[in-house]
Tab-separated table of C-alpha atoms in Angstrom:
chain	number	residue	atom	x	y	z
T	1	MET	CA	145.176	-58.577	41.880
T	2	LYS	CA	145.135	-57.811	45.613
T	3	PHE	CA	142.248	-55.802	47.040
T	4	SER	CA	144.555	-54.352	49.640
T	5	LYS	CA	146.276	-52.146	47.092
T	6	LYS	CA	145.029	-48.589	47.332
T	7	ALA	CA	144.808	-48.156	43.576
T	8	THR	CA	142.469	-51.111	43.351
T	9	LEU	CA	140.378	-49.799	46.218
T	10	GLY	CA	140.117	-46.398	44.580
T	11	LEU	CA	138.853	-47.944	41.378
T	12	LEU	CA	136.380	-50.114	43.242
T	13	PHE	CA	135.043	-47.178	45.193
T	14	SER	CA	134.661	-45.045	42.075
T	15	LEU	CA	132.666	-47.826	40.471
T	16	THR	CA	130.689	-48.133	43.682
T	17	LEU	CA	129.566	-44.526	43.506
T	18	ILE	CA	128.317	-45.116	39.966
T	19	VAL	CA	126.486	-48.305	40.954
T	20	ALA	CA	124.972	-46.711	44.049
T	21	GLY	CA	123.904	-43.638	42.124
T	22	CYS	CA	122.293	-45.603	39.323
T	23	GLY	CA	120.418	-47.928	41.649
T	24	GLN	CA	119.351	-45.439	44.299
T	25	LYS	CA	115.689	-44.544	44.685
T	26	SER	CA	114.440	-41.263	46.041
T	27	ALA	CA	112.925	-41.243	49.513
T	28	SER	CA	109.428	-41.062	48.047
T	29	ASP	CA	110.142	-43.961	45.701
T	30	ALA	CA	111.400	-46.112	48.554
T	31	ASN	CA	108.195	-45.625	50.508
T	32	THR	CA	105.665	-46.162	47.744
T	33	SER	CA	104.572	-48.980	45.487
T	34	SER	CA	102.895	-48.877	42.089
T	35	THR	CA	99.261	-50.004	41.848
T	36	GLY	CA	99.723	-50.720	38.127
T	37	ALA	CA	97.510	-47.790	37.102
T	38	GLY	CA	99.989	-44.975	37.498
T	39	ASN	CA	99.111	-44.486	41.143
T	40	THR	CA	101.220	-45.248	44.202
T	41	VAL	CA	100.393	-46.363	47.709
T	42	PRO	CA	102.542	-46.176	50.851
T	43	VAL	CA	104.572	-49.217	51.769
T	44	GLU	CA	104.992	-48.662	55.495
T	45	SER	CA	105.981	-52.167	56.563
T	46	GLU	CA	108.909	-52.455	54.162
T	47	ALA	CA	110.134	-48.924	54.912
T	48	ALA	CA	110.186	-49.701	58.641
T	49	LYS	CA	112.533	-52.650	58.261
T	50	LEU	CA	116.241	-52.218	58.874
T	51	ASN	CA	118.576	-52.892	55.967
T	52	VAL	CA	121.292	-55.079	57.469
T	53	GLN	CA	124.341	-56.321	55.574
T	54	VAL	CA	126.385	-59.107	57.160
T	55	SER	CA	129.764	-60.434	56.102
T	56	PHE	CA	129.302	-64.228	56.028
T	57	TYR	CA	127.055	-67.061	57.155
T	58	PRO	CA	127.422	-67.236	60.972
T	59	MET	CA	126.815	-63.486	61.147
T	60	TYR	CA	123.671	-63.971	59.062
T	61	GLU	CA	122.394	-66.746	61.313
T	62	PHE	CA	122.979	-64.804	64.520
T	63	THR	CA	121.619	-61.538	63.117
T	64	LYS	CA	118.497	-63.067	61.558
T	65	ASN	CA	117.591	-64.767	64.819
T	66	VAL	CA	117.888	-61.486	66.713
T	67	ALA	CA	116.224	-59.291	64.087
T	68	GLY	CA	113.313	-61.576	63.261
T	69	ASP	CA	110.900	-59.823	60.908
T	70	LEU	CA	112.194	-56.366	61.826
T	71	ALA	CA	115.086	-56.358	59.354
T	72	ASP	CA	116.042	-57.507	55.891
T	73	VAL	CA	119.331	-59.329	56.417
T	74	HIS	CA	121.633	-59.871	53.435
T	75	THR	CA	124.859	-61.894	53.342
T	76	LEU	CA	127.761	-60.493	51.341
T	77	VAL	CA	129.693	-63.769	50.844
T	78	PRO	CA	127.629	-66.032	48.539
T	79	ALA	CA	126.543	-69.509	49.605
T	80	GLY	CA	129.154	-72.190	49.055
T	81	MET	CA	132.075	-69.737	48.888
T	82	GLU	CA	134.987	-69.909	51.307
T	83	PRO	CA	135.012	-66.498	53.088
T	84	HIS	CA	138.729	-66.265	53.968
T	85	ASP	CA	139.666	-65.239	50.422
T	86	TRP	CA	136.488	-63.408	49.474
T	87	GLU	CA	136.702	-59.771	48.441
T	88	PRO	CA	133.789	-57.344	47.913
T	89	THR	CA	132.726	-56.198	44.455
T	90	PRO	CA	131.616	-52.631	43.678
T	91	GLN	CA	128.022	-53.855	43.981
T	92	ASP	CA	128.761	-55.242	47.443
T	93	ILE	CA	130.292	-51.948	48.560
T	94	ALA	CA	127.259	-50.106	47.193
T	95	SER	CA	125.007	-52.393	49.264
T	96	ILE	CA	127.015	-51.608	52.391
T	97	GLU	CA	126.832	-47.895	51.577
T	98	LYS	CA	123.020	-48.021	51.601
T	99	ALA	CA	122.698	-50.191	54.708
T	100	ASP	CA	121.534	-49.188	58.168
T	101	VAL	CA	123.701	-51.787	59.911
T	102	LEU	CA	126.813	-53.748	58.940
T	103	VAL	CA	127.568	-56.866	60.994
T	104	TYR	CA	130.943	-58.564	60.728
T	105	ASN	CA	132.897	-61.014	62.863
T	106	GLY	CA	136.136	-59.064	63.197
T	107	ALA	CA	139.380	-60.457	64.630
T	108	GLY	CA	140.840	-60.271	61.126
T	109	MET	CA	138.300	-62.569	59.497
T	110	GLU	CA	137.211	-59.843	57.076
T	111	SER	CA	140.562	-58.519	55.870
T	112	TRP	CA	138.776	-55.954	53.718
T	113	ILE	CA	136.643	-54.346	56.425
T	114	ASP	CA	138.722	-51.291	57.381
T	115	GLN	CA	139.440	-50.270	53.812
T	116	VAL	CA	135.821	-50.540	52.776
T	117	THR	CA	134.242	-48.858	55.788
T	118	GLY	CA	136.868	-46.130	55.705
T	119	SER	CA	135.773	-45.256	52.166
T	120	LEU	CA	132.035	-44.992	52.869
T	121	SER	CA	130.119	-41.736	52.977
T	122	ASN	CA	127.245	-43.197	55.049
T	123	ALA	CA	127.981	-41.533	58.383
T	124	SER	CA	124.917	-43.108	60.016
T	125	LEU	CA	125.963	-46.695	59.261
T	126	ILE	CA	126.119	-48.710	62.469
T	127	GLN	CA	129.003	-51.160	62.420
T	128	VAL	CA	128.738	-54.188	64.683
T	129	GLU	CA	131.965	-56.082	65.326
T	130	ALA	CA	130.499	-59.275	66.739
T	131	SER	CA	133.723	-60.450	68.393
T	132	LYS	CA	134.122	-57.208	70.373
T	133	GLY	CA	134.941	-57.905	74.016
T	134	ILE	CA	135.992	-61.529	73.422
T	135	ASN	CA	139.455	-62.651	74.510
T	136	LEU	CA	141.081	-63.631	71.226
T	137	LEU	CA	143.571	-66.449	70.734
T	138	GLU	CA	146.746	-66.036	68.741
T	139	GLY	CA	147.300	-68.112	65.648
T	140	THR	CA	150.720	-69.580	66.347
T	141	GLU	CA	153.381	-69.295	63.671
T	142	ASP	CA	153.899	-73.048	63.816
T	143	GLU	CA	150.440	-74.528	63.894
T	144	HIS	CA	152.063	-77.958	63.908
T	145	ASP	CA	153.936	-77.657	67.194
T	146	HIS	CA	151.526	-80.047	68.818
T	147	GLY	CA	153.233	-80.034	72.168
T	148	HIS	CA	152.963	-83.052	74.442
T	149	GLU	CA	150.207	-84.501	76.503
T	150	ASP	CA	149.951	-85.096	80.217
T	151	SER	CA	148.915	-88.487	81.452
T	152	ASP	CA	145.310	-87.349	81.454
T	153	GLY	CA	145.491	-86.617	77.725
T	154	THR	CA	145.356	-82.826	77.953
T	155	ASP	CA	147.602	-80.613	75.884
T	156	THR	CA	150.496	-78.994	77.710
T	157	HIS	CA	151.231	-76.536	74.922
T	158	ASP	CA	151.072	-73.226	76.747
T	159	HIS	CA	149.560	-71.025	74.001
T	160	ALA	CA	150.716	-68.007	76.001
T	161	ASP	CA	148.078	-68.449	78.677
T	162	GLU	CA	145.097	-68.564	76.363
T	163	SER	CA	142.674	-68.823	79.252
T	164	ALA	CA	143.531	-65.277	80.210
T	165	GLY	CA	143.527	-64.091	76.606
T	166	GLU	CA	145.969	-61.474	77.727
T	167	ALA	CA	146.666	-58.548	75.449
T	168	HIS	CA	143.800	-59.658	73.238
T	169	ASP	CA	140.793	-58.526	75.246
T	170	HIS	CA	138.943	-57.327	72.175
T	171	ASP	CA	136.979	-54.653	74.001
T	172	HIS	CA	138.509	-51.633	72.231
T	173	ALA	CA	137.806	-49.552	75.317
T	174	ASP	CA	134.367	-47.970	74.910
T	175	GLU	CA	133.903	-48.202	71.154
T	176	ALA	CA	130.242	-49.163	71.441
T	177	THR	CA	128.686	-50.995	68.562
T	178	THR	CA	128.671	-48.020	66.218
T	179	GLU	CA	132.469	-48.164	66.032
T	180	GLU	CA	133.562	-44.738	64.905
T	181	HIS	CA	136.740	-46.422	63.578
T	182	ASP	CA	138.734	-43.234	63.805
T	183	HIS	CA	141.928	-45.170	64.442
T	184	ASP	CA	144.158	-45.144	61.401
T	185	HIS	CA	144.566	-48.392	59.509
T	186	ASP	CA	146.588	-46.969	56.641
T	187	ALA	CA	149.664	-48.872	57.768
T	188	GLU	CA	147.680	-52.094	57.689
T	189	ALA	CA	146.345	-51.269	54.251
T	190	GLU	CA	149.845	-50.640	52.954
T	191	ALA	CA	151.030	-53.914	54.454
T	192	GLY	CA	148.502	-55.846	52.430
T	193	HIS	CA	146.244	-57.490	55.027
T	194	ASP	CA	146.254	-60.507	52.714
T	195	HIS	CA	144.002	-62.920	54.584
T	196	ASP	CA	146.483	-63.401	57.454
T	197	HIS	CA	143.977	-62.424	60.184
T	198	GLY	CA	146.603	-60.191	61.767
T	199	GLY	CA	147.959	-63.174	63.694
T	200	LEU	CA	144.707	-63.697	65.602
T	201	ASP	CA	142.313	-66.627	65.416
T	202	PRO	CA	138.935	-65.272	64.201
T	203	HIS	CA	136.885	-68.509	64.560
T	204	VAL	CA	135.102	-67.513	67.774
T	205	TRP	CA	131.649	-68.557	66.502
T	206	LEU	CA	132.617	-72.239	66.781
T	207	SER	CA	132.411	-72.036	70.561
T	208	PRO	CA	128.696	-71.903	71.469
T	209	ALA	CA	129.605	-69.998	74.637
T	210	LEU	CA	131.352	-67.303	72.605
T	211	ALA	CA	128.553	-67.333	70.033
T	212	VAL	CA	126.344	-66.108	72.884
T	213	LYS	CA	128.581	-63.058	73.257
T	214	GLU	CA	128.458	-62.387	69.528
T	215	VAL	CA	124.659	-62.560	69.600
T	216	ARG	CA	124.553	-60.045	72.457
T	217	ASN	CA	126.792	-57.644	70.524
T	218	ILE	CA	124.511	-57.942	67.514
T	219	GLU	CA	121.470	-57.352	69.697
T	220	ALA	CA	123.055	-54.144	71.019
T	221	GLY	CA	123.818	-52.912	67.505
T	222	LEU	CA	120.311	-53.545	66.212
T	223	ALA	CA	118.828	-51.862	69.282
T	224	GLN	CA	120.989	-48.836	68.585
T	225	ALA	CA	119.738	-48.725	65.003
T	226	ALA	CA	116.077	-49.150	66.004
T	227	PRO	CA	115.686	-48.368	69.714
T	228	GLU	CA	111.912	-48.610	69.420
T	229	HIS	CA	112.353	-52.356	68.840
T	230	ALA	CA	115.004	-52.942	71.521
T	231	GLU	CA	112.714	-55.077	73.679
T	232	GLN	CA	111.772	-57.321	70.766
T	233	PHE	CA	115.432	-57.726	69.820
T	234	LYS	CA	116.175	-58.749	73.403
T	235	GLN	CA	113.370	-61.302	73.454
T	236	ASN	CA	114.574	-62.775	70.165
T	237	ALA	CA	118.163	-62.871	71.387
T	238	ASP	CA	117.143	-64.516	74.652
T	239	ALA	CA	115.266	-67.253	72.795
T	240	TYR	CA	118.179	-67.973	70.473
T	241	ILE	CA	120.722	-67.863	73.275
T	242	ALA	CA	118.715	-70.521	75.104
T	243	GLN	CA	119.397	-72.818	72.128
T	244	LEU	CA	123.104	-71.929	72.186
T	245	GLU	CA	123.331	-72.596	75.904
T	246	SER	CA	121.667	-75.979	75.456
T	247	LEU	CA	124.199	-76.764	72.721
T	248	ASP	CA	127.028	-75.672	75.023
T	249	GLN	CA	125.826	-78.012	77.776
T	250	ASP	CA	125.601	-80.914	75.331
T	251	PHE	CA	129.201	-80.351	74.217
T	252	LYS	CA	130.369	-80.280	77.834
T	253	ALA	CA	128.541	-83.512	78.624
T	254	ALA	CA	129.874	-85.252	75.509
T	255	VAL	CA	133.568	-84.648	76.197
T	256	THR	CA	133.580	-85.166	79.966
T	257	ASP	CA	134.217	-88.901	79.826
T	258	SER	CA	135.599	-89.246	76.309
T	259	LYS	CA	138.482	-91.680	75.776
T	260	ARG	CA	140.692	-89.114	74.091
T	261	LYS	CA	140.955	-85.330	73.975
T	262	ASP	CA	142.748	-84.757	70.658
T	263	PHE	CA	141.399	-84.500	67.124
T	264	ILE	CA	142.982	-83.767	63.736
T	265	THR	CA	141.232	-81.171	61.602
T	266	GLN	CA	141.801	-79.679	58.166
T	267	HIS	CA	142.670	-76.175	59.340
T	268	ALA	CA	143.063	-74.398	62.654
T	269	ALA	CA	139.427	-73.332	62.984
T	270	PHE	CA	138.543	-75.113	66.217
T	271	GLY	CA	140.862	-73.478	68.730
T	272	TYR	CA	138.070	-71.772	70.685
T	273	LEU	CA	135.934	-74.910	70.735
T	274	ALA	CA	138.922	-76.985	71.895
T	275	LYS	CA	139.817	-74.479	74.614
T	276	GLU	CA	136.214	-74.264	75.832
T	277	TYR	CA	135.882	-78.025	76.294
T	278	GLY	CA	139.397	-79.055	77.255
T	279	LEU	CA	140.312	-80.615	73.920
T	280	GLN	CA	143.445	-80.480	71.763
T	281	GLN	CA	143.088	-79.396	68.152
T	282	VAL	CA	145.769	-80.744	65.798
T	283	PRO	CA	145.376	-78.771	62.548
T	284	ILE	CA	146.847	-79.856	59.222
T	285	ALA	CA	146.873	-76.264	57.911
T	286	GLY	CA	146.920	-72.885	59.636
T	287	LEU	CA	144.161	-70.338	60.148
T	288	SER	CA	143.233	-70.302	56.451
T	289	PRO	CA	141.981	-73.553	54.881
T	290	GLU	CA	143.608	-72.557	51.589
T	291	GLN	CA	147.053	-72.656	53.188
T	292	GLU	CA	149.003	-75.601	51.785
T	293	PRO	CA	150.893	-77.535	54.468
T	294	SER	CA	154.566	-78.244	53.794
T	295	ALA	CA	155.958	-81.757	53.548
T	296	ALA	CA	157.409	-81.326	57.039
T	297	GLN	CA	154.039	-80.264	58.420
T	298	MET	CA	152.332	-83.225	56.775
T	299	ALA	CA	154.939	-85.544	58.270
T	300	SER	CA	154.384	-83.994	61.700
T	301	VAL	CA	150.629	-84.625	61.563
T	302	ILE	CA	151.163	-88.178	60.279
T	303	ASP	CA	153.598	-88.883	63.122
T	304	PHE	CA	151.102	-87.509	65.641
T	305	ALA	CA	148.278	-89.600	64.216
T	306	LYS	CA	150.360	-92.777	64.348
T	307	GLU	CA	151.718	-92.108	67.827
T	308	HIS	CA	148.282	-91.372	69.242
T	309	GLN	CA	146.430	-93.933	67.152
T	310	VAL	CA	144.043	-91.387	65.660
T	311	LYS	CA	141.278	-93.173	63.792
T	312	THR	CA	139.509	-90.179	62.167
T	313	ILE	CA	140.931	-87.307	60.102
T	314	PHE	CA	138.457	-84.450	59.724
T	315	PHE	CA	137.894	-82.434	56.555
T	316	GLU	CA	135.592	-79.558	55.582
T	317	THR	CA	132.788	-78.968	53.115
T	318	LEU	CA	133.900	-75.780	51.330
T	319	VAL	CA	137.482	-76.765	50.460
T	320	SER	CA	139.202	-79.770	48.936
T	321	SER	CA	139.524	-82.823	51.201
T	322	LYS	CA	142.582	-84.138	49.336
T	323	VAL	CA	145.124	-83.408	52.088
T	324	SER	CA	142.963	-84.981	54.794
T	325	GLU	CA	142.399	-88.033	52.619
T	326	THR	CA	146.133	-88.368	51.991
T	327	ILE	CA	146.908	-88.365	55.708
T	328	ALA	CA	144.043	-90.743	56.466
T	329	SER	CA	145.319	-93.163	53.850
T	330	GLU	CA	148.857	-92.958	55.236
T	331	VAL	CA	147.817	-93.792	58.813
T	332	GLY	CA	144.933	-96.163	58.078
T	333	ALA	CA	142.242	-93.823	59.381
T	334	LYS	CA	138.861	-92.825	57.993
T	335	THR	CA	137.731	-89.310	57.120
T	336	ALA	CA	134.702	-87.406	58.402
T	337	VAL	CA	133.351	-83.863	58.218
T	338	LEU	CA	133.988	-81.344	60.982
T	339	ASN	CA	132.348	-78.212	59.673
T	340	PRO	CA	133.788	-74.775	60.557
T	341	ILE	CA	130.487	-73.254	59.382
T	342	GLU	CA	132.172	-70.519	57.381
T	343	GLY	CA	129.331	-70.964	54.898
T	344	LEU	CA	126.657	-73.449	53.918
T	345	THR	CA	126.664	-75.410	50.695
T	346	GLU	CA	123.650	-75.264	48.386
T	347	GLU	CA	122.809	-78.804	49.503
T	348	GLU	CA	122.867	-77.825	53.178
T	349	ILE	CA	120.638	-74.846	52.484
T	350	ALA	CA	118.193	-77.037	50.556
T	351	ALA	CA	118.126	-79.459	53.485
T	352	GLY	CA	117.177	-76.646	55.861
T	353	MET	CA	120.448	-76.783	57.798
T	354	ASP	CA	121.482	-73.927	60.066
T	355	TYR	CA	124.168	-73.112	62.641
T	356	ILE	CA	122.543	-75.141	65.423
T	357	SER	CA	121.940	-78.247	63.305
T	358	VAL	CA	125.442	-78.173	61.788
T	359	MET	CA	127.002	-77.734	65.231
T	360	ARG	CA	125.011	-80.744	66.436
T	361	GLN	CA	126.412	-82.718	63.497
T	362	ASN	CA	129.875	-81.562	64.593
T	363	LEU	CA	129.088	-82.721	68.124
T	364	GLU	CA	128.112	-86.198	66.953
T	365	ALA	CA	131.210	-86.442	64.756
T	366	LEU	CA	133.461	-85.431	67.645
T	367	LYS	CA	131.776	-87.866	70.033
T	368	LEU	CA	132.579	-90.728	67.677
T	369	ALA	CA	136.167	-89.624	67.043
T	370	LEU	CA	136.938	-88.995	70.714
T	371	ASN	CA	135.756	-92.441	71.742
T	372	GLU	CA	137.495	-94.612	69.152
């Protein structure tokens, strides 16, 4: 059953209204707490917090670091679930309906976003598209056209002048972070929107430099929702951005003198990271990790690995590593994790991992692979 079908959406939204109505407290209920003796007392601190819903893990990490204790931040996609194929339940839509702020990545990552937000009755909901203003890369139809390398090891595949990001300056004119979303997406809804990202690469969060821009967009949205806390949001954002900028500098230093500039990864999630640091991503699958590569695509990656003597084939934590292991076995390479941070596993959460620590693990894994 595809969520993009209008009949399905209508049913979901009808159920949402029931769920929201059954679970909704009155304004007085929301601001009071029982003493256990039939009396109530005001709960000012909880009432003052923003209710923020975010689509998936990187948006949670960025938002929580900006909001601090001034918001309750809830992630829609559960831990350990691959977000590309996730679809909201009626309960999820009801949670969005009652939120003050909705933060999502955009660039086609959340294929459900326009249908859901277009069905809401919460006119005051502030929608923050974190990738707004970022020059987006196209996901090429043939992710396995690996191009050729110059003598210095850099990729000569043009990618339609990615550095300019032409025609994909994701600024949407002057939408602001509230995003009125009055442009009509009915045609997209009819077309299905089935996890194809609209031809654009949504994985901007994997470039620390672009993560900074996403954090600033989130800061602006939270400040719009609670202008009285704008200065605190800015201070929190500044502190977190300092960590991102340090991470960015460490990536730059690590790849400057590396022996090679290419790496093979499970799906095409690392285009922005590769572009930022002058690397060449060679993906086994396309923009979605669930996409099964054809025999010809597998052969292309195997040929590349043999020709360039690739010693490491990267896989991911939230999807099967079988394809990566098959290629590694064929070329005599080892496998290692390069994490697209589309979500954390329960084990990673228990270990206290976060975006910064996982990206530093990615950095160490790349340093090894690029110097073999």
